[in-house]
Amino acid sequence: MVKGEDTVSKKALSFVDAELAGLHEQNLYNNIRTLEGEQGAWVVIAGRRMLNLCSNNYLGLAANTRLKEAAKQAIDDFGVGPGAVRSIAGTMSIHTQLERELARFKKAEATLVFQSGFNANLGVIPVLVGRDDVIYSDELNHASIIDGCRLSRAEIKAHPHLDMKALEELLKADAARPGRKLIITDGVFSMDGDLGNLPAVADLAEKYGCVSMVDDAHGEGVLGSHGRGIVDHYGLHGRFDVEVGTLSKAFGCVGGFVAGPANLIDLLRQRGRPFLFSSSLTPSEAAANLEAVHILEASDKLVVQLWENARYFQGAMRELGFDTGRTQTPITPVMIGDAGKARDFAKALQEAGIFAMAIGFPTVAKGRARIRVMISAAHSRADLDFALGVFGRLGREMGISRR
Ligand SMILES: *Cc1c(COP(=O)(O)O)cnc(C)c1O
């Protein structure tokens, strides 16, 4: 290195320390916890066993024995790495089998699997729309939808959350506009647990000649028959054009997919950039996801357990006087309001042996801070009762619950 060069580059990077300091000052710096073992109803953090109310492991499949065995077998059969991107030499029979069986499970013509749900959005949105086109997007849509929309270079028109009148006004105003039009919504909004209005979106898409797309990350394995997702929940098979899903939440492993018409999936194989330019899922991931599909197809036991747990917990929390917001799913926001109070509450929960996170601005609006409790089929009744006992006591002590 030439003398002096390091000091020059250090100067150019001085914004890093300033930005970090800013995050600390505003209390927005996230101290990331490390789990010292597997993901389950209980986790070990800093040597301490805690009840896990934070994860998206809705069905407890992340450490399921059958998924583990399927992953191990795939390592023996296919090795540990795909060796290439899907479009060159990284497509193995375990990937195509997963795609076929996932399509059957989803009741879709075809699916294409990506490395994550995030990548699936980055892959599919720029294939659906481009520079001369327009996207209508709910203001609370997930970050990966927003990034996919930006990558597409289409014009983005956001409408207020779930405001179908406002959406129709935008569509009416653009009625004579040439180019393609895409309406895009989350299936389940992850901070409040409320549902996208898919029936209304399907109607509007048909009326105004738009493509309809839903990102159902928190609905896969949770909503619909056997966890087939939100399109199944609303009985909209054939009326929603594109479904994006994740394999990283209820499915217990990692990955994402697009489900839709066979010709669109065919085009995605030619044009989906994360599919073309980033290596595929490992064989063990594909095999574990395939095993999750088999488990869900064979039985809805875990999905039923998840909903039973969610109803029990949410009902008891309301009885304790907590405000659980507008949730329609196992996502349980415990509304607190003030961000500092929410942080203190999360800290007290953690001291009492409960791993739960406070969520505040900018993830949710100012004054809408909350603890977001994620219920899982893996929780036993005793686990939920333990959580309710702690919430009840701390809620009274800290003046958060109304009773
Ligand atoms: C979690 C989530 C994703 C990302 O899924 P990954 O598989 O973790 O990349 C995408 N969209 C929505 C709506 C999500 O909630």
Coordinates of C-alpha atoms and ligand atoms in Angstrom, one line a residue:
M1 CA 0.0 0.0 0.0
V2 CA 1.3 3.5 -0.9
K3 CA 2.0 5.6 2.2
G4 CA -0.9 7.9 3.0
E5 CA -3.4 5.9 1.0
D6 CA -5.1 4.4 4.1
T7 CA -5.7 7.8 5.7
V8 CA -7.3 9.0 2.4
S9 CA -9.7 6.1 2.3
K10 CA -10.4 6.5 6.0
K11 CA -11.5 10.1 5.4
A12 CA -13.7 9.0 2.6
L13 CA -15.3 6.5 4.9
S14 CA -15.7 8.8 7.8
F15 CA -19.5 8.9 7.2
V16 CA -19.7 5.4 8.6
D17 CA -18.9 6.3 12.1
A18 CA -21.1 9.3 11.9
E19 CA -24.0 7.2 10.7
L20 CA -23.4 4.6 13.4
A21 CA -23.3 7.3 16.0
G22 CA -26.6 8.7 14.7
L23 CA -28.2 5.3 15.0
H24 CA -27.0 4.9 18.6
E25 CA -28.2 8.5 19.5
Q26 CA -31.7 7.9 18.1
N27 CA -31.9 4.5 19.8
L28 CA -32.3 2.9 16.4
Y29 CA -29.1 0.7 16.6
N30 CA -30.1 -3.0 16.7
N31 CA -28.0 -5.2 18.9
I32 CA -28.4 -8.5 17.1
R33 CA -29.0 -11.5 19.3
T34 CA -27.2 -14.8 18.6
L35 CA -29.0 -18.2 19.1
E36 CA -26.7 -20.8 20.5
G37 CA -28.7 -23.8 19.2
E38 CA -31.6 -24.7 17.0
Q39 CA -34.7 -22.6 16.3
G40 CA -37.7 -23.9 18.4
A41 CA -40.3 -22.9 21.0
W42 CA -37.4 -22.3 23.3
V43 CA -34.0 -20.9 22.3
V44 CA -30.7 -20.4 24.0
I45 CA -29.3 -16.8 24.0
A46 CA -26.2 -15.8 25.9
G47 CA -26.3 -19.1 27.7
R48 CA -29.9 -18.6 28.8
R49 CA -32.9 -20.6 27.8
M50 CA -35.8 -18.3 26.7
L51 CA -39.3 -18.7 25.3
N52 CA -39.1 -17.8 21.7
L53 CA -41.8 -15.3 20.7
C54 CA -39.8 -13.8 17.8
S55 CA -39.4 -16.3 15.0
N56 CA -41.3 -16.9 11.7
N57 CA -41.0 -20.7 12.4
Y58 CA -44.8 -20.9 12.4
L59 CA -45.1 -24.7 12.2
G60 CA -41.9 -25.6 14.1
L61 CA -40.4 -27.2 11.0
A62 CA -37.1 -25.4 11.3
A63 CA -35.7 -28.2 13.4
N64 CA -38.1 -31.0 12.4
T65 CA -36.6 -34.4 12.3
R66 CA -38.0 -35.3 8.9
L67 CA -36.6 -32.1 7.3
K68 CA -33.2 -32.8 8.9
E69 CA -33.1 -36.3 7.6
A70 CA -34.2 -35.2 4.1
A71 CA -31.4 -32.6 4.1
K72 CA -28.8 -35.1 5.2
Q73 CA -29.9 -37.6 2.5
A74 CA -29.7 -34.9 -0.2
I75 CA -26.1 -34.1 0.9
D76 CA -25.3 -37.8 0.3
D77 CA -27.0 -37.9 -3.0
F78 CA -26.2 -34.5 -4.5
G79 CA -23.3 -33.0 -2.4
V80 CA -23.4 -29.7 -0.5
G81 CA -23.3 -27.1 -3.3
P82 CA -25.2 -26.5 -6.5
G83 CA -21.9 -25.6 -8.4
A84 CA -23.5 -23.0 -10.6
V85 CA -26.5 -20.7 -11.3
R86 CA -29.7 -22.5 -12.2
S87 CA -29.5 -21.5 -15.8
I88 CA -26.1 -23.0 -16.4
A89 CA -25.4 -26.2 -14.4
G90 CA -27.0 -25.5 -11.0
T91 CA -30.4 -27.1 -11.7
M92 CA -30.6 -30.6 -10.1
S93 CA -33.5 -33.0 -10.1
I94 CA -34.1 -32.1 -6.5
H95 CA -34.9 -28.5 -7.6
T96 CA -37.2 -29.5 -10.4
Q97 CA -39.0 -32.0 -8.2
L98 CA -39.5 -29.3 -5.5
E99 CA -41.0 -27.0 -8.2
R100 CA -43.4 -29.6 -9.5
E101 CA -44.6 -30.7 -6.1
L102 CA -44.9 -27.1 -4.9
A103 CA -47.0 -26.2 -7.9
R104 CA -49.3 -29.2 -7.2
F105 CA -49.5 -28.1 -3.5
K106 CA -50.2 -24.5 -4.4
K107 CA -52.7 -25.5 -7.2
A108 CA -50.8 -23.4 -9.6
E109 CA -49.7 -24.3 -13.1
A110 CA -46.0 -24.0 -12.3
T111 CA -43.5 -22.5 -9.9
L112 CA -39.9 -21.3 -10.0
V113 CA -37.8 -21.5 -6.9
F114 CA -35.4 -18.7 -5.9
Q115 CA -32.8 -18.4 -3.1
S116 CA -35.2 -16.4 -1.0
G117 CA -38.5 -14.6 -1.0
F118 CA -36.6 -11.4 -1.3
N119 CA -34.9 -12.7 -4.5
A120 CA -38.2 -13.9 -5.9
N121 CA -39.6 -10.4 -5.7
L122 CA -36.4 -8.9 -7.3
G123 CA -36.7 -11.6 -10.0
V124 CA -40.3 -11.4 -11.0
I125 CA -41.4 -7.8 -10.8
P126 CA -38.9 -6.5 -13.4
V127 CA -40.1 -9.3 -15.7
L128 CA -43.7 -8.2 -15.3
V129 CA -43.2 -4.4 -15.8
G130 CA -40.5 -2.1 -17.2
R131 CA -39.7 1.5 -17.8
D132 CA -43.0 2.5 -19.6
D133 CA -45.2 0.7 -17.2
V134 CA -46.9 1.5 -13.8
I135 CA -47.2 -0.3 -10.5
Y136 CA -49.9 0.2 -7.9
S137 CA -48.6 -0.7 -4.5
D138 CA -50.0 -0.6 -0.9
E139 CA -48.0 1.8 1.2
L140 CA -47.2 -0.9 3.8
N141 CA -45.9 -3.4 1.2
H142 CA -42.7 -5.3 2.2
A143 CA -39.2 -3.9 1.5
S144 CA -38.5 -6.6 -1.0
I145 CA -41.6 -5.6 -3.0
I146 CA -40.4 -2.0 -2.9
D147 CA -36.9 -2.9 -4.1
G148 CA -38.3 -5.2 -6.8
C149 CA -40.5 -2.3 -8.0
R150 CA -37.6 0.1 -8.0
L151 CA -35.4 -2.3 -10.0
S152 CA -38.2 -2.6 -12.6
R153 CA -37.9 1.2 -13.4
A154 CA -41.7 1.3 -13.7
E155 CA -43.6 4.2 -12.2
I156 CA -44.7 3.4 -8.7
K157 CA -48.0 4.7 -7.4
A158 CA -48.5 3.9 -3.7
H159 CA -52.0 4.1 -2.1
P160 CA -53.0 4.3 1.6
H161 CA -53.0 0.9 3.3
L162 CA -55.9 -1.3 2.2
D163 CA -57.7 1.7 0.7
M164 CA -59.4 0.1 -2.3
K165 CA -61.2 3.4 -3.2
A166 CA -57.9 5.2 -3.5
L167 CA -56.6 2.4 -5.6
E168 CA -59.5 2.6 -7.9
E169 CA -59.1 6.3 -8.2
L170 CA -55.5 5.8 -9.4
L171 CA -56.6 3.1 -11.9
K172 CA -59.4 5.3 -13.2
A173 CA -57.1 8.2 -13.7
D174 CA -54.7 5.9 -15.7
A175 CA -57.5 4.2 -17.7
A176 CA -56.2 5.7 -21.0
R177 CA -52.5 5.2 -20.1
P178 CA -50.6 2.8 -22.5
G179 CA -48.3 0.2 -21.1
R180 CA -48.6 -2.6 -18.6
K181 CA -50.1 -2.2 -15.2
L182 CA -49.4 -4.2 -12.1
I183 CA -51.3 -4.2 -8.8
I184 CA -49.1 -5.6 -6.0
T185 CA -50.0 -6.3 -2.4
D186 CA -48.7 -8.2 0.6
G187 CA -50.9 -11.2 1.5
V188 CA -50.3 -10.7 5.3
F189 CA -48.9 -7.4 6.4
S190 CA -46.1 -8.5 8.7
M191 CA -46.2 -5.8 11.4
D192 CA -50.0 -5.8 12.1
G193 CA -51.0 -9.3 10.9
D194 CA -53.8 -8.0 8.8
L195 CA -54.7 -9.4 5.4
G196 CA -54.5 -7.8 1.9
N197 CA -58.0 -7.4 0.3
L198 CA -57.3 -9.9 -2.5
P199 CA -61.0 -10.2 -3.7
A200 CA -61.1 -6.4 -4.3
V201 CA -57.7 -6.4 -5.9
A202 CA -58.7 -9.3 -8.2
D203 CA -61.9 -7.4 -9.2
L204 CA -60.0 -4.2 -9.9
A205 CA -57.3 -5.9 -11.8
E206 CA -59.9 -7.6 -14.1
K207 CA -61.9 -4.3 -14.5
Y208 CA -58.9 -2.2 -15.4
G209 CA -56.7 -4.7 -17.3
C210 CA -53.9 -5.0 -14.7
V211 CA -51.8 -8.0 -13.7
S212 CA -52.4 -8.9 -10.1
M213 CA -49.6 -10.1 -7.8
V214 CA -49.5 -11.0 -4.1
D215 CA -46.5 -11.6 -1.9
D216 CA -47.8 -14.2 0.6
A217 CA -44.6 -14.7 2.7
H218 CA -46.5 -14.8 6.0
G219 CA -49.5 -16.7 4.6
E220 CA -47.6 -19.7 3.1
G221 CA -48.1 -22.6 5.5
V222 CA -50.4 -20.5 7.6
L223 CA -53.5 -19.5 5.6
G224 CA -55.8 -21.7 3.4
S225 CA -56.4 -25.4 3.4
H226 CA -53.3 -27.2 4.7
G227 CA -51.4 -23.8 4.6
R228 CA -51.7 -23.4 0.8
G229 CA -51.7 -19.6 1.3
I230 CA -53.9 -16.6 0.9
V231 CA -55.2 -17.2 -2.6
D232 CA -56.5 -20.6 -1.4
H233 CA -57.9 -18.9 1.8
Y234 CA -60.0 -16.5 -0.4
G235 CA -60.8 -19.2 -3.0
L236 CA -59.2 -17.1 -5.7
H237 CA -57.4 -19.8 -7.7
G238 CA -57.2 -18.8 -11.3
R239 CA -58.1 -15.2 -10.5
F240 CA -54.8 -14.0 -9.1
D241 CA -52.0 -13.9 -11.7
V242 CA -48.8 -14.1 -9.7
E243 CA -48.1 -15.5 -6.2
V244 CA -44.7 -15.0 -4.5
G245 CA -44.0 -17.1 -1.5
T246 CA -41.3 -17.9 0.9
L247 CA -39.9 -21.2 2.1
S248 CA -38.0 -19.3 4.9
K249 CA -40.9 -18.9 7.3
A250 CA -43.6 -21.6 7.9
F251 CA -41.8 -24.0 5.6
G252 CA -38.9 -23.9 8.1
C253 CA -35.9 -23.8 5.7
V254 CA -34.9 -21.1 3.3
G255 CA -35.9 -20.1 -0.2
G256 CA -38.6 -18.3 -2.2
F257 CA -40.8 -19.0 -5.2
V258 CA -43.1 -17.6 -7.8
A259 CA -46.2 -19.5 -8.6
G260 CA -48.3 -18.7 -11.6
P261 CA -49.1 -19.5 -15.3
A262 CA -46.7 -21.9 -17.0
N263 CA -45.7 -19.4 -19.7
L264 CA -44.8 -16.8 -17.1
I265 CA -42.6 -19.3 -15.2
D266 CA -41.0 -20.2 -18.5
L267 CA -40.2 -16.6 -19.2
L268 CA -38.9 -16.2 -15.6
R269 CA -36.4 -19.0 -16.3
Q270 CA -35.1 -16.8 -19.2
R271 CA -35.2 -13.4 -17.6
G272 CA -35.3 -13.6 -13.8
R273 CA -32.0 -12.1 -12.8
P274 CA -31.4 -13.7 -9.4
F275 CA -32.2 -17.0 -11.1
L276 CA -29.7 -16.3 -13.9
F277 CA -26.9 -14.6 -12.0
S278 CA -26.8 -16.1 -8.5
S279 CA -26.3 -19.7 -7.5
S280 CA -29.3 -21.8 -6.7
L281 CA -30.5 -23.3 -3.4
T282 CA -28.3 -26.0 -2.1
P283 CA -29.6 -29.6 -2.6
S284 CA -30.1 -30.0 1.1
E285 CA -32.3 -26.9 1.2
A286 CA -34.3 -28.0 -1.7
A287 CA -34.8 -31.4 -0.2
A288 CA -35.8 -30.0 3.2
N289 CA -38.4 -27.7 1.5
L290 CA -39.7 -30.7 -0.5
E291 CA -40.2 -32.6 2.8
A292 CA -42.1 -29.6 4.2
V293 CA -44.4 -29.8 1.2
H294 CA -44.9 -33.5 1.8
I295 CA -45.7 -32.9 5.5
L296 CA -48.3 -30.1 4.7
E297 CA -49.9 -32.1 1.9
A298 CA -50.4 -35.2 4.1
S299 CA -51.8 -33.4 7.1
D300 CA -53.1 -30.1 8.3
K301 CA -52.4 -30.9 11.9
L302 CA -49.6 -28.3 12.4
V303 CA -51.7 -25.6 10.7
V304 CA -54.6 -26.3 12.9
Q305 CA -52.4 -26.3 16.0
L306 CA -50.9 -23.0 15.0
W307 CA -54.4 -21.4 14.7
E308 CA -55.5 -23.0 18.0
N309 CA -52.4 -21.5 19.7
A310 CA -53.0 -18.1 18.1
R311 CA -56.6 -17.9 19.1
Y312 CA -55.9 -19.0 22.7
F313 CA -53.0 -16.5 23.1
Q314 CA -54.7 -13.6 21.5
G315 CA -58.0 -14.2 23.4
A316 CA -56.2 -14.3 26.7
M317 CA -54.2 -11.2 25.9
R318 CA -57.3 -9.2 25.2
E319 CA -58.8 -10.5 28.4
L320 CA -55.7 -9.2 30.2
G321 CA -56.5 -5.8 28.7
F322 CA -53.8 -5.7 26.0
D323 CA -54.5 -4.1 22.6
T324 CA -53.6 -6.6 19.9
G325 CA -54.4 -4.3 17.0
R326 CA -56.0 -5.4 13.8
T327 CA -54.4 -8.8 13.4
Q328 CA -56.2 -11.6 11.5
T329 CA -53.4 -14.1 11.7
P330 CA -51.0 -15.6 14.3
I331 CA -48.9 -12.4 14.2
T332 CA -49.8 -10.7 17.4
P333 CA -48.9 -7.0 17.8
V334 CA -49.0 -5.9 21.4
M335 CA -49.6 -2.2 21.0
I336 CA -47.8 0.1 23.3
G337 CA -47.4 3.4 21.4
D338 CA -44.3 5.0 22.8
A339 CA -41.1 3.5 21.4
G340 CA -39.1 3.9 24.7
K341 CA -41.9 2.2 26.7
A342 CA -42.0 -0.6 24.1
R343 CA -38.2 -1.1 24.5
D344 CA -38.4 -1.1 28.3
F345 CA -41.2 -3.7 28.1
A346 CA -39.2 -5.9 25.7
K347 CA -36.3 -5.7 28.1
A348 CA -38.4 -6.7 31.1
L349 CA -39.8 -9.6 29.1
Q350 CA -36.3 -10.7 28.3
E351 CA -35.3 -10.5 31.9
A352 CA -38.3 -12.7 32.7
G353 CA -37.1 -15.3 30.2
I354 CA -39.2 -14.3 27.1
F355 CA -37.5 -13.5 23.8
A356 CA -39.7 -10.9 22.2
M357 CA -38.8 -7.8 20.3
A358 CA -40.0 -4.2 20.4
I359 CA -40.7 -2.7 17.0
G360 CA -40.8 1.0 16.5
F361 CA -40.1 3.8 14.0
P362 CA -39.1 3.5 11.2
T363 CA -40.4 -0.1 10.8
V364 CA -43.8 1.1 12.0
A365 CA -45.3 4.6 12.2
K366 CA -44.2 7.0 15.1
G367 CA -46.4 6.5 18.1
R368 CA -47.4 2.9 17.0
A369 CA -44.5 1.0 18.7
R370 CA -45.3 -2.5 19.8
I371 CA -44.0 -5.9 20.9
R372 CA -44.6 -8.3 18.0
V373 CA -45.4 -11.7 19.3
M374 CA -45.0 -14.6 16.8
I375 CA -47.1 -17.6 17.8
S376 CA -46.0 -21.1 16.6
A377 CA -47.5 -24.5 16.5
A378 CA -44.3 -25.5 18.4
H379 CA -45.5 -23.7 21.5
S380 CA -47.2 -25.9 24.1
R381 CA -50.2 -24.7 26.2
A382 CA -47.7 -24.5 29.1
D383 CA -45.4 -22.2 27.0
L384 CA -48.3 -19.9 26.2
D385 CA -49.5 -19.9 29.8
F386 CA -46.0 -19.0 30.9
A387 CA -45.9 -16.1 28.4
L388 CA -49.4 -14.9 29.5
G389 CA -48.4 -14.9 33.1
V390 CA -45.4 -12.7 32.4
F391 CA -47.2 -10.4 30.1
G392 CA -50.0 -10.0 32.7
R393 CA -47.7 -9.2 35.5
L394 CA -45.5 -6.8 33.6
G395 CA -48.5 -5.2 31.8
R396 CA -49.9 -4.3 35.2
E397 CA -46.6 -3.2 36.7
M398 CA -45.7 -1.0 33.8
G399 CA -49.2 0.3 33.2
I400 CA -49.6 -1.1 29.7
S401 CA -52.6 -3.4 29.9
R402 CA -55.9 -1.9 30.8
R403 CA -56.7 -4.4 33.5
Ligands
LIG1 C1 -40.2 -12.3 5.0 C2 -40.7 -11.7 3.8 C3 -40.0 -11.7 2.6 C4 -38.6 -12.3 2.5 O1 -38.6 -13.7 2.5 P1 -37.2 -14.4 2.6 O2 -37.4 -15.8 2.1 O3 -36.8 -14.3 4.1 O4 -36.3 -13.6 1.8 C5 -40.6 -11.2 1.5 N1 -41.8 -10.7 1.5 C6 -42.5 -10.6 2.6 C7 -43.9 -10.0 2.6 C8 -42.0 -11.1 3.8 O5 -42.7 -11.0 4.9

